[in-house]
Short mmCIF file of C-alpha atoms and ligand atoms in Angstrom, two decimals:
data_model
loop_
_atom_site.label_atom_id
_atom_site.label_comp_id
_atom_site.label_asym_id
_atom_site.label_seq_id
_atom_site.Cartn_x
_atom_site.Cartn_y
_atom_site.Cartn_z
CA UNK A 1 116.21 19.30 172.75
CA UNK A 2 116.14 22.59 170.56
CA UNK A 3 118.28 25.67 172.34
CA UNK A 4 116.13 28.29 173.73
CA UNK A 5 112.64 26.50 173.79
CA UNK A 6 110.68 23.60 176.15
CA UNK A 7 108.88 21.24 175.07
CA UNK A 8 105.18 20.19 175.87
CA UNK A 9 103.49 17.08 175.67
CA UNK A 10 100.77 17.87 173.75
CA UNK A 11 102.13 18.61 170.81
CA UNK A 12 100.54 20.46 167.58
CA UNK A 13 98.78 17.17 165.34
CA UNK A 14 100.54 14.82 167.41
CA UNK A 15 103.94 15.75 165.98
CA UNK A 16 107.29 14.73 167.64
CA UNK A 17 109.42 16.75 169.45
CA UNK A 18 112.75 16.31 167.14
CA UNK A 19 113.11 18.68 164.50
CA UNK A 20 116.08 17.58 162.78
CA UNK A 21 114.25 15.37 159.97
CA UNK A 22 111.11 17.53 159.93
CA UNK A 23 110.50 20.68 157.20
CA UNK A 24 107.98 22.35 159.36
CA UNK A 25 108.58 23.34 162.64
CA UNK A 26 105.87 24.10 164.98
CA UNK A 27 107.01 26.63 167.95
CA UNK A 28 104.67 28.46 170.40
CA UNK A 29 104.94 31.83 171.74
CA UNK A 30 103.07 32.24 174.71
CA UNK A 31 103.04 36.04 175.41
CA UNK A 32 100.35 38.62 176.16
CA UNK A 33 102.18 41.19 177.77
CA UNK A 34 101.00 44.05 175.61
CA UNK A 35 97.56 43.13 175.20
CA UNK A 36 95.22 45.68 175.48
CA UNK A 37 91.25 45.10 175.90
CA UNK A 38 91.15 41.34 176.61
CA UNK A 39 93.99 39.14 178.19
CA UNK A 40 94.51 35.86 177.52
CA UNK A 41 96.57 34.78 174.36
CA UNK A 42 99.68 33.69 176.35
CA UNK A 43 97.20 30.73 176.52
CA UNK A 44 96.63 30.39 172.72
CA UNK A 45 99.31 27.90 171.82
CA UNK A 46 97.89 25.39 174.21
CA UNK A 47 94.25 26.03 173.30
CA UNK A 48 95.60 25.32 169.48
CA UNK A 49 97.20 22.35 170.08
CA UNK A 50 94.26 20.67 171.33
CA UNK A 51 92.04 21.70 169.16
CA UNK A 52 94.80 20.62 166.40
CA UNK A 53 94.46 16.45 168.10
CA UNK A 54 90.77 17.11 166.62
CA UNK A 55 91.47 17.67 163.23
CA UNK A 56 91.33 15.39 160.57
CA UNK A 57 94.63 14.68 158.77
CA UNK A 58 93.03 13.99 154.98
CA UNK A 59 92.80 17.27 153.15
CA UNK A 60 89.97 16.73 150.61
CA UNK A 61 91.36 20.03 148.90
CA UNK A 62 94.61 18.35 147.35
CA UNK A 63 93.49 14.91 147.87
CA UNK A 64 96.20 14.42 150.31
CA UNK A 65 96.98 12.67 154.14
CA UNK A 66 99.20 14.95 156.19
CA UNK A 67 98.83 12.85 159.11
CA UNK A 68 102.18 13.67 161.15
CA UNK A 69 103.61 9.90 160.66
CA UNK A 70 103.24 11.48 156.80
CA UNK A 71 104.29 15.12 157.08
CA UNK A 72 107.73 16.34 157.37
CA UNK A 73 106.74 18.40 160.64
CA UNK A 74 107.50 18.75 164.78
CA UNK A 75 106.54 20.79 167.37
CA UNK A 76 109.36 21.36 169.50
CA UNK A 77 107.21 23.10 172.10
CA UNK A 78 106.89 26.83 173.38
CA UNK A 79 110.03 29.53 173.59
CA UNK A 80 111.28 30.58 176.67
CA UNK A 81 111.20 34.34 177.68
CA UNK A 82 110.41 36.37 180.54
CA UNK A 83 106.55 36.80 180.42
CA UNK A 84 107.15 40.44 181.83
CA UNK A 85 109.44 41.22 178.90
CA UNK A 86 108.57 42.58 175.64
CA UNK A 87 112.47 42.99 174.67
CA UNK A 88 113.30 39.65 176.15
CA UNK A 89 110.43 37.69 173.97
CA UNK A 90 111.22 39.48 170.98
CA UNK A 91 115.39 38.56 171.09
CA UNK A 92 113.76 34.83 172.35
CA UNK A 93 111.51 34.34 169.26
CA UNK A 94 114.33 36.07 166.95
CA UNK A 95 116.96 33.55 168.32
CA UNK A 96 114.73 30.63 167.62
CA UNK A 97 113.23 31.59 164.41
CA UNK A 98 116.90 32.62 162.91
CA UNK A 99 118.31 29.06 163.79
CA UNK A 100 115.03 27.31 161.89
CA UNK A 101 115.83 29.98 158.79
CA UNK A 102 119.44 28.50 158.96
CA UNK A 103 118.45 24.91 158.98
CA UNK A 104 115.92 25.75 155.79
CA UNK A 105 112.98 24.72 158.03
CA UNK A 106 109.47 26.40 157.39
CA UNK A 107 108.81 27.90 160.99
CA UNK A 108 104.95 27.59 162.06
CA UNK A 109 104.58 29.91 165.23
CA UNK A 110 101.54 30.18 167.12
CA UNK A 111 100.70 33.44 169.37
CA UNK A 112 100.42 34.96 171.48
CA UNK A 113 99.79 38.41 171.37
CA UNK A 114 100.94 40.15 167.42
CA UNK A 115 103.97 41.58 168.47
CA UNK A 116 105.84 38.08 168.02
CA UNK A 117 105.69 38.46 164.82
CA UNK A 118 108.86 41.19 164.80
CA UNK A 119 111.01 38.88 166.34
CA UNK A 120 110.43 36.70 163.54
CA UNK A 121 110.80 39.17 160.67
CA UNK A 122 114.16 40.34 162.78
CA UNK A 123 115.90 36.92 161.95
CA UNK A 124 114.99 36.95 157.92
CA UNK A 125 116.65 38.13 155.24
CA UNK A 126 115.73 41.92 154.52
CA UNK A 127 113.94 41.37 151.11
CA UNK A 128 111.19 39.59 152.75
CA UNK A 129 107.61 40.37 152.06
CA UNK A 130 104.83 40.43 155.07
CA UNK A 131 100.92 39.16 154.06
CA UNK A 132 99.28 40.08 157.40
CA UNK A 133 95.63 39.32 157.79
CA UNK A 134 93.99 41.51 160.30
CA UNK A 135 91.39 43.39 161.09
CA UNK A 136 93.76 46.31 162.58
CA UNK A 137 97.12 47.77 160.68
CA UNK A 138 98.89 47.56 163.55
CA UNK A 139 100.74 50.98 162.12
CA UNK A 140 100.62 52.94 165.73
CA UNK A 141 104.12 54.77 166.08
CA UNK A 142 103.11 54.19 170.01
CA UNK A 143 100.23 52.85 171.74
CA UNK A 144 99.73 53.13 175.90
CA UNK A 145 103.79 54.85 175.69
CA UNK A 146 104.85 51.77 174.32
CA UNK A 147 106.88 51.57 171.23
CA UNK A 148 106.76 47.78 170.62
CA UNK A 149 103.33 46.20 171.32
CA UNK A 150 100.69 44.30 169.56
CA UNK A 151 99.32 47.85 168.22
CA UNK A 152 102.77 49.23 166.78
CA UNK A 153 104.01 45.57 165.55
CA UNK A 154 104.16 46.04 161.56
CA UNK A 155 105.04 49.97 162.20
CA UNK A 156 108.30 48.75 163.62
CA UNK A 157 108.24 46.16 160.97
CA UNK A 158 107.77 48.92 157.91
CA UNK A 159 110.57 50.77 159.73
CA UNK A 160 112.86 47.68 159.85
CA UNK A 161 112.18 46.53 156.20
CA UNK A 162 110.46 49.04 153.80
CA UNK A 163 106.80 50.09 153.11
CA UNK A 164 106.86 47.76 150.06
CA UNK A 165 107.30 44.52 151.79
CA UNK A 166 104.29 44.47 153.63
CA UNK A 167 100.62 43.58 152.28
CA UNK A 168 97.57 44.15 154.52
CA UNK A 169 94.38 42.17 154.24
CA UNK A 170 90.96 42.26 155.81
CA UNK A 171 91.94 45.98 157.26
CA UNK A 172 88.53 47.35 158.85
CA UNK A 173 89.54 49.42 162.29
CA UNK A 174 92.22 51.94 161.99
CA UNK A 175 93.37 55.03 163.79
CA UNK A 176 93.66 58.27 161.20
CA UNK A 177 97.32 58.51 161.86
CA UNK A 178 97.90 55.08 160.73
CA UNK A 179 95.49 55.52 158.02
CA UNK A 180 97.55 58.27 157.11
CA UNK A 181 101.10 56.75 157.62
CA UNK A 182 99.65 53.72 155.36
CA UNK A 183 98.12 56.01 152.46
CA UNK A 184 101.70 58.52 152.74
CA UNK A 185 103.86 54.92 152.07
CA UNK A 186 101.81 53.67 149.56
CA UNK A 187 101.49 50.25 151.49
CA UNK A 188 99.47 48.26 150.18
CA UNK A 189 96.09 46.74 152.10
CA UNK A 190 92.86 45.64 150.93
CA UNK A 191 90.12 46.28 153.25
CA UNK A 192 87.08 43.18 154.74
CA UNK A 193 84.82 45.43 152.34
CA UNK A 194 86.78 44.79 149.44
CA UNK A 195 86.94 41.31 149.97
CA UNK A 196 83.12 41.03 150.15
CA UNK A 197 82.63 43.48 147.17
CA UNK A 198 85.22 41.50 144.83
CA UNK A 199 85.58 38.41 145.98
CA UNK A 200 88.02 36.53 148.20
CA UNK A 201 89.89 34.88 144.70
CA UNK A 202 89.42 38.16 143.04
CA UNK A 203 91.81 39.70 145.82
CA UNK A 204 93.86 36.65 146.21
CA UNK A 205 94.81 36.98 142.46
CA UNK A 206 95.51 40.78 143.23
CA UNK A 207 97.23 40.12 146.30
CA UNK A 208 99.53 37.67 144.26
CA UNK A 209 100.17 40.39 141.44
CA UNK A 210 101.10 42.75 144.78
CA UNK A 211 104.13 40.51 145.81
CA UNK A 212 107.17 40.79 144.07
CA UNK A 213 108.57 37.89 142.46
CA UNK A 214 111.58 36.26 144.14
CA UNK A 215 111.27 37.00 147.70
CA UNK A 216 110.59 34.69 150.52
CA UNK A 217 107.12 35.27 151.76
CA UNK A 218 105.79 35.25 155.58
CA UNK A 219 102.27 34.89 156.25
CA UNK A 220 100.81 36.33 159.28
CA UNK A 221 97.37 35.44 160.56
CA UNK A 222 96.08 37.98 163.21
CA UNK A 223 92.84 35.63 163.74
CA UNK A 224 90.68 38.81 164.31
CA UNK A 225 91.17 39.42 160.60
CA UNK A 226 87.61 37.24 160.72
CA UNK A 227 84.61 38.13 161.89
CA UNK A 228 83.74 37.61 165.52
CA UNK A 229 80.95 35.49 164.64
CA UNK A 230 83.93 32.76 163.35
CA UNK A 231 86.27 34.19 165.89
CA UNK A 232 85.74 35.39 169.18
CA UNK A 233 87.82 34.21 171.03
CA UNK A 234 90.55 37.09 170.28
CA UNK A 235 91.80 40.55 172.29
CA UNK A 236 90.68 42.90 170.31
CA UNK A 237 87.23 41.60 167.96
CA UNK A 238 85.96 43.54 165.18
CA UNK A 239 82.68 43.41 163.36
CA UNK A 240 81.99 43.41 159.71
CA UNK A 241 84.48 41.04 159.22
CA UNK A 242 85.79 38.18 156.70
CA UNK A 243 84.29 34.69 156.54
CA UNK A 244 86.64 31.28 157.47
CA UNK A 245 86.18 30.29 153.45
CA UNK A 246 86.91 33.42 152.37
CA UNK A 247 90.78 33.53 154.36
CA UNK A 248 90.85 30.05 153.56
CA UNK A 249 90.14 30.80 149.64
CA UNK A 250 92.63 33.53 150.25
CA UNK A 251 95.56 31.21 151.87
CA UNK A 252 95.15 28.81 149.11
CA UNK A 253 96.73 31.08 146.42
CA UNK A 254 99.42 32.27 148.18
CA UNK A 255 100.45 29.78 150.56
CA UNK A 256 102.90 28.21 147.88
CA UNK A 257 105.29 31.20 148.10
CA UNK A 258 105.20 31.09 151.96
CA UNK A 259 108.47 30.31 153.93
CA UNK A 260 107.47 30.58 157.43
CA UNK A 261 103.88 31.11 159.01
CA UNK A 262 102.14 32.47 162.20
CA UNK A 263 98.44 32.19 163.83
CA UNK A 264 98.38 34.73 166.64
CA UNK A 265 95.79 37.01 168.40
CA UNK A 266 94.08 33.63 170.29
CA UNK A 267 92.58 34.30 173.48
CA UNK A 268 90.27 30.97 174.20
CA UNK A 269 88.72 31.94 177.31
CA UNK A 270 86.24 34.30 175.04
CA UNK A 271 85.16 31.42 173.52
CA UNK A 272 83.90 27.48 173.86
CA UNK A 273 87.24 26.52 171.65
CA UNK A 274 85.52 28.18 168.12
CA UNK A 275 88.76 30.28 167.71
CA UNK A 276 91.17 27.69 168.43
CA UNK A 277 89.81 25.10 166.33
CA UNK A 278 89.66 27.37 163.36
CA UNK A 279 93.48 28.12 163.81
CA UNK A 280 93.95 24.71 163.86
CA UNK A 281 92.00 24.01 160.81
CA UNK A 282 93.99 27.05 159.02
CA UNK A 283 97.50 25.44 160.01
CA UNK A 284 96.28 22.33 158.65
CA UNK A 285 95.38 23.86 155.39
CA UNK A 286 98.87 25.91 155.20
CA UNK A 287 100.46 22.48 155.83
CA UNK A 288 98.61 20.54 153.44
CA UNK A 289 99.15 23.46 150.53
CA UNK A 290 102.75 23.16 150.77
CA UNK A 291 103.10 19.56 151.33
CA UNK A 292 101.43 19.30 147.89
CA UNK A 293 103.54 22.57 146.47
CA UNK A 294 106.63 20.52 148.08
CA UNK A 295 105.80 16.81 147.55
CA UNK A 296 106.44 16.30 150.90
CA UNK A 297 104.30 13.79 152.35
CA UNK A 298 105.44 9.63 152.38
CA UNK A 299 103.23 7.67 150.13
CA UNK A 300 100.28 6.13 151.26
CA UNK A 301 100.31 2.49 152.71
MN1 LIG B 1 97.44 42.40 164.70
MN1 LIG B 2 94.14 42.73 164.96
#
Protein backbone atom coordinates (compact mmCIF):
# COMPACT_ATOMS: atom_id res chain seq x y z
CA UNK A 1 0.00 0.00 0.00
CA UNK A 2 2.83 2.61 0.87
CA UNK A 3 5.89 2.57 -1.94
CA UNK A 4 8.96 1.01 -0.70
CA UNK A 5 7.66 -0.86 2.50
CA UNK A 6 5.49 -4.38 3.37
CA UNK A 7 3.23 -4.65 5.55
CA UNK A 8 2.81 -7.11 8.58
CA UNK A 9 -0.05 -8.29 10.31
CA UNK A 10 0.72 -7.53 13.57
CA UNK A 11 0.76 -4.21 13.57
CA UNK A 12 2.20 -1.61 16.31
CA UNK A 13 -1.18 -1.05 18.99
CA UNK A 14 -3.34 -2.66 16.61
CA UNK A 15 -3.11 0.21 14.11
CA UNK A 16 -4.24 -0.11 10.42
CA UNK A 17 -2.22 -0.40 7.64
CA UNK A 18 -3.47 2.92 5.64
CA UNK A 19 -1.66 5.90 6.35
CA UNK A 20 -3.42 8.42 4.45
CA UNK A 21 -5.84 9.69 7.39
CA UNK A 22 -3.34 8.89 10.16
CA UNK A 23 -0.67 11.74 11.75
CA UNK A 24 1.66 9.14 13.03
CA UNK A 25 3.12 6.68 11.06
CA UNK A 26 4.62 3.66 12.47
CA UNK A 27 7.47 2.03 10.07
CA UNK A 28 9.98 -0.71 11.06
CA UNK A 29 13.47 -1.07 10.11
CA UNK A 30 14.64 -4.39 10.51
CA UNK A 31 18.47 -4.21 10.09
CA UNK A 32 21.46 -5.43 12.10
CA UNK A 33 24.02 -5.56 9.66
CA UNK A 34 26.58 -3.52 11.54
CA UNK A 35 26.04 -4.77 14.85
CA UNK A 36 28.87 -5.44 16.74
CA UNK A 37 28.88 -7.56 20.18
CA UNK A 38 25.35 -9.03 20.10
CA UNK A 39 23.12 -9.73 16.95
CA UNK A 40 19.74 -9.62 16.89
CA UNK A 41 17.87 -6.21 16.43
CA UNK A 42 16.76 -6.92 12.81
CA UNK A 43 14.21 -8.72 15.10
CA UNK A 44 13.29 -5.65 17.25
CA UNK A 45 10.36 -4.29 15.32
CA UNK A 46 8.50 -7.53 15.68
CA UNK A 47 9.43 -8.08 19.33
CA UNK A 48 7.89 -4.29 19.77
CA UNK A 49 4.90 -4.79 18.18
CA UNK A 50 3.85 -7.47 20.36
CA UNK A 51 4.76 -6.24 23.26
CA UNK A 52 2.87 -2.89 21.99
CA UNK A 53 -0.86 -5.42 21.74
CA UNK A 54 -0.01 -5.49 25.67
CA UNK A 55 -0.16 -2.07 26.48
CA UNK A 56 -2.83 -0.26 27.83
CA UNK A 57 -4.26 2.54 25.64
CA UNK A 58 -5.39 5.10 28.73
CA UNK A 59 -2.48 7.32 29.60
CA UNK A 60 -3.11 8.29 33.26
CA UNK A 61 -0.36 11.09 32.62
CA UNK A 62 -2.68 13.44 30.41
CA UNK A 63 -5.80 11.78 31.33
CA UNK A 64 -6.19 10.63 27.86
CA UNK A 65 -7.32 7.18 25.58
CA UNK A 66 -5.02 6.77 22.61
CA UNK A 67 -6.51 3.57 21.78
CA UNK A 68 -5.77 3.32 17.85
CA UNK A 69 -9.72 3.54 16.92
CA UNK A 70 -8.81 7.15 18.84
CA UNK A 71 -5.34 8.10 17.63
CA UNK A 72 -4.53 9.51 14.35
CA UNK A 73 -1.81 6.66 13.77
CA UNK A 74 -0.85 3.37 11.29
CA UNK A 75 1.73 1.11 10.97
CA UNK A 76 2.30 0.50 7.49
CA UNK A 77 4.73 -2.32 8.25
CA UNK A 78 8.64 -2.78 7.85
CA UNK A 79 10.91 -1.11 4.81
CA UNK A 80 12.32 -3.10 2.33
CA UNK A 81 16.18 -3.23 1.82
CA UNK A 82 18.77 -5.66 1.23
CA UNK A 83 19.65 -7.04 4.75
CA UNK A 84 23.38 -7.28 3.46
CA UNK A 85 23.34 -3.57 2.62
CA UNK A 86 24.20 -0.75 4.75
CA UNK A 87 23.94 1.80 1.62
CA UNK A 88 20.84 0.12 0.38
CA UNK A 89 18.90 0.46 3.97
CA UNK A 90 20.02 3.81 4.47
CA UNK A 91 18.62 5.23 0.70
CA UNK A 92 15.40 2.65 1.77
CA UNK A 93 14.66 4.36 5.14
CA UNK A 94 15.59 7.94 3.51
CA UNK A 95 13.04 7.27 0.66
CA UNK A 96 10.34 6.35 3.09
CA UNK A 97 10.90 8.78 5.77
CA UNK A 98 11.18 11.85 3.06
CA UNK A 99 7.69 10.89 1.55
CA UNK A 100 6.05 10.85 5.40
CA UNK A 101 8.02 14.49 5.90
CA UNK A 102 6.15 15.51 2.62
CA UNK A 103 2.77 14.32 3.64
CA UNK A 104 3.35 16.29 7.26
CA UNK A 105 3.10 12.87 9.01
CA UNK A 106 5.08 12.36 12.38
CA UNK A 107 7.26 9.22 11.38
CA UNK A 108 7.63 6.61 14.42
CA UNK A 109 10.50 4.14 13.30
CA UNK A 110 11.48 1.28 15.22
CA UNK A 111 15.16 -0.37 14.89
CA UNK A 112 17.05 -2.03 14.18
CA UNK A 113 20.48 -1.46 14.66
CA UNK A 114 21.34 2.89 15.25
CA UNK A 115 22.54 3.50 12.00
CA UNK A 116 18.80 3.93 10.65
CA UNK A 117 18.63 6.78 12.13
CA UNK A 118 20.90 8.68 9.17
CA UNK A 119 18.64 7.71 6.67
CA UNK A 120 16.10 9.49 8.48
CA UNK A 121 17.95 12.71 9.27
CA UNK A 122 19.04 12.48 5.29
CA UNK A 123 15.34 13.19 4.20
CA UNK A 124 14.77 16.40 6.75
CA UNK A 125 15.25 19.71 6.35
CA UNK A 126 18.93 20.77 7.34
CA UNK A 127 18.03 22.95 10.44
CA UNK A 128 16.93 19.98 12.29
CA UNK A 129 18.02 19.29 15.79
CA UNK A 130 18.95 15.49 17.00
CA UNK A 131 18.03 14.51 21.02
CA UNK A 132 19.71 11.07 21.04
CA UNK A 133 19.50 9.06 24.20
CA UNK A 134 22.30 6.63 24.52
CA UNK A 135 24.59 5.26 26.45
CA UNK A 136 27.41 5.54 23.56
CA UNK A 137 28.07 8.91 21.28
CA UNK A 138 28.15 7.05 18.47
CA UNK A 139 31.01 9.81 17.27
CA UNK A 140 33.57 6.97 15.75
CA UNK A 141 34.98 8.49 12.37
CA UNK A 142 35.23 4.46 11.63
CA UNK A 143 34.59 1.46 13.54
CA UNK A 144 35.65 -2.37 12.20
CA UNK A 145 36.79 -0.15 8.55
CA UNK A 146 33.41 0.85 8.30
CA UNK A 147 32.41 4.37 7.80
CA UNK A 148 28.62 4.06 8.32
CA UNK A 149 27.63 1.70 11.18
CA UNK A 150 25.80 1.77 14.40
CA UNK A 151 29.20 3.15 16.07
CA UNK A 152 29.86 6.13 13.51
CA UNK A 153 25.91 6.96 13.06
CA UNK A 154 25.65 10.65 14.62
CA UNK A 155 29.49 11.29 13.39
CA UNK A 156 28.14 11.11 9.88
CA UNK A 157 25.15 12.88 11.18
CA UNK A 158 27.37 15.99 12.81
CA UNK A 159 29.14 15.92 9.43
CA UNK A 160 25.86 16.10 7.43
CA UNK A 161 24.18 18.81 9.65
CA UNK A 162 26.42 20.76 12.13
CA UNK A 163 27.79 20.10 15.69
CA UNK A 164 24.97 22.33 17.04
CA UNK A 165 22.06 20.28 16.02
CA UNK A 166 22.71 17.41 17.95
CA UNK A 167 22.07 16.91 21.89
CA UNK A 168 23.40 13.79 23.65
CA UNK A 169 21.82 12.30 26.73
CA UNK A 170 22.61 9.52 29.14
CA UNK A 171 26.38 9.44 27.50
CA UNK A 172 28.43 6.91 29.84
CA UNK A 173 30.93 4.72 27.37
CA UNK A 174 32.99 6.63 24.98
CA UNK A 175 36.19 6.16 23.05
CA UNK A 176 38.85 9.27 23.77
CA UNK A 177 38.74 10.23 20.17
CA UNK A 178 35.13 10.75 20.26
CA UNK A 179 35.38 12.25 23.59
CA UNK A 180 37.64 14.49 22.01
CA UNK A 181 35.81 15.17 18.65
CA UNK A 182 32.63 15.93 21.04
CA UNK A 183 34.55 18.36 23.58
CA UNK A 184 36.59 20.12 20.12
CA UNK A 185 32.69 20.84 18.60
CA UNK A 186 31.29 21.95 21.58
CA UNK A 187 28.33 19.38 21.17
CA UNK A 188 26.41 19.29 23.63
CA UNK A 189 25.69 15.88 25.92
CA UNK A 190 24.82 15.35 29.38
CA UNK A 191 26.19 12.31 30.84
CA UNK A 192 23.81 9.08 33.07
CA UNK A 193 25.87 10.76 36.05
CA UNK A 194 24.49 13.99 35.54
CA UNK A 195 21.17 12.85 35.31
CA UNK A 196 21.40 11.06 38.69
CA UNK A 197 23.34 14.02 40.31
CA UNK A 198 20.66 16.74 39.06
CA UNK A 199 17.80 15.21 38.35
CA UNK A 200 16.05 13.84 35.28
CA UNK A 201 13.59 17.36 35.15
CA UNK A 202 16.55 19.35 36.16
CA UNK A 203 18.25 18.18 32.75
CA UNK A 204 15.08 18.04 30.86
CA UNK A 205 14.62 21.82 31.59
CA UNK A 206 18.39 22.23 30.48
CA UNK A 207 18.06 20.07 27.63
CA UNK A 208 15.02 22.30 26.53
CA UNK A 209 17.10 25.65 27.05
CA UNK A 210 19.87 23.58 24.69
CA UNK A 211 17.49 23.43 21.61
CA UNK A 212 17.07 26.28 19.59
CA UNK A 213 13.78 27.67 19.12
CA UNK A 214 12.11 27.07 15.75
CA UNK A 215 13.49 23.94 14.48
CA UNK A 216 11.82 20.67 13.98
CA UNK A 217 13.05 18.27 16.56
CA UNK A 218 13.87 14.33 16.12
CA UNK A 219 14.08 12.21 19.03
CA UNK A 220 16.19 9.23 19.00
CA UNK A 221 15.99 6.50 21.59
CA UNK A 222 19.09 4.16 21.52
CA UNK A 223 17.29 1.86 24.31
CA UNK A 224 20.78 1.14 25.89
CA UNK A 225 20.66 4.76 27.02
CA UNK A 226 19.00 2.73 30.27
CA UNK A 227 20.45 0.65 32.44
CA UNK A 228 20.69 -3.04 31.69
CA UNK A 229 18.81 -3.86 34.67
CA UNK A 230 15.55 -2.07 32.64
CA UNK A 231 17.09 -3.05 29.38
CA UNK A 232 18.91 -5.93 28.40
CA UNK A 233 17.82 -6.97 25.78
CA UNK A 234 20.16 -4.57 23.53
CA UNK A 235 23.74 -5.11 21.40
CA UNK A 236 25.83 -3.30 23.16
CA UNK A 237 24.58 -2.92 27.33
CA UNK A 238 26.14 -0.56 29.60
CA UNK A 239 26.11 -0.33 33.35
CA UNK A 240 25.55 2.63 35.53
CA UNK A 241 22.84 3.58 33.58
CA UNK A 242 19.44 5.74 33.59
CA UNK A 243 16.19 4.53 35.15
CA UNK A 244 12.73 3.95 32.77
CA UNK A 245 11.11 7.10 34.93
CA UNK A 246 13.89 9.03 34.62
CA UNK A 247 13.86 8.88 30.27
CA UNK A 248 10.31 8.88 30.69
CA UNK A 249 10.45 12.22 32.98
CA UNK A 250 12.90 13.28 30.36
CA UNK A 251 10.55 12.56 27.12
CA UNK A 252 7.78 14.33 28.75
CA UNK A 253 9.32 17.84 28.39
CA UNK A 254 10.45 17.64 25.16
CA UNK A 255 8.31 15.42 23.31
CA UNK A 256 5.99 18.47 22.31
CA UNK A 257 8.66 19.90 19.94
CA UNK A 258 9.24 16.41 18.38
CA UNK A 259 8.41 15.84 14.61
CA UNK A 260 9.42 12.39 14.00
CA UNK A 261 10.66 9.63 16.55
CA UNK A 262 12.77 6.37 16.70
CA UNK A 263 13.25 3.35 19.35
CA UNK A 264 16.23 1.37 18.10
CA UNK A 265 19.09 -0.76 19.60
CA UNK A 266 16.34 -3.86 20.47
CA UNK A 267 17.75 -7.17 20.43
CA UNK A 268 14.91 -9.47 22.34
CA UNK A 269 16.60 -12.65 22.37
CA UNK A 270 18.82 -11.15 25.49
CA UNK A 271 15.88 -10.87 27.23
CA UNK A 272 12.25 -12.52 28.37
CA UNK A 273 10.50 -9.39 26.34
CA UNK A 274 11.72 -6.62 29.34
CA UNK A 275 13.29 -4.48 26.51
CA UNK A 276 10.58 -4.68 24.12
CA UNK A 277 7.85 -3.93 26.35
CA UNK A 278 9.57 -0.87 27.67
CA UNK A 279 9.90 0.46 24.00
CA UNK A 280 6.52 -0.12 23.68
CA UNK A 281 5.54 1.64 26.78
CA UNK A 282 7.95 4.69 25.63
CA UNK A 283 6.11 4.91 22.10
CA UNK A 284 2.99 4.96 23.91
CA UNK A 285 4.02 7.80 26.06
CA UNK A 286 5.55 9.84 22.90
CA UNK A 287 2.11 9.21 21.33
CA UNK A 288 0.03 10.15 24.10
CA UNK A 289 2.30 13.57 24.74
CA UNK A 290 1.59 14.77 21.41
CA UNK A 291 -1.86 13.66 20.99
CA UNK A 292 -2.52 15.97 23.98
CA UNK A 293 0.17 18.79 22.55
CA UNK A 294 -1.94 18.19 19.16
CA UNK A 295 -5.56 17.53 20.28
CA UNK A 296 -5.55 14.71 18.29
CA UNK A 297 -7.47 12.01 19.69
CA UNK A 298 -11.67 11.57 18.81
CA UNK A 299 -13.70 12.24 21.86
CA UNK A 300 -14.63 9.71 24.10
CA UNK A 301 -17.94 7.65 23.59
MN1 LIG B 1 23.50 4.34 19.48
MN1 LIG C 1 24.28 2.82 22.34
Amino acid sequence: MFPGVKSVVNTFFGAPIDPTPATFVVTGVPFDKTSTYRQGSKKGPAAIRTASQHIESYCLQEYLDIDASKLPIADIGDINFDAESVSGMLKAVESVVSQLNHQDKVPILLGGEHTLTLGAVRALPRDIVLVQFDAHMDLRDRYNDLEFSHACVQRRIVEQLGPDHLIQIGVRAVAKDEYEYAEKHNIVFYTSEDIKKEGATAIARRINDAIPPGPPVYISVDMDVLDPAYAPGVGNPEAAGITTSELLSILRVITPRATIFDVNEVTPQYDQGITAICAAKIITSFLCIQAKRHNLTSPSD
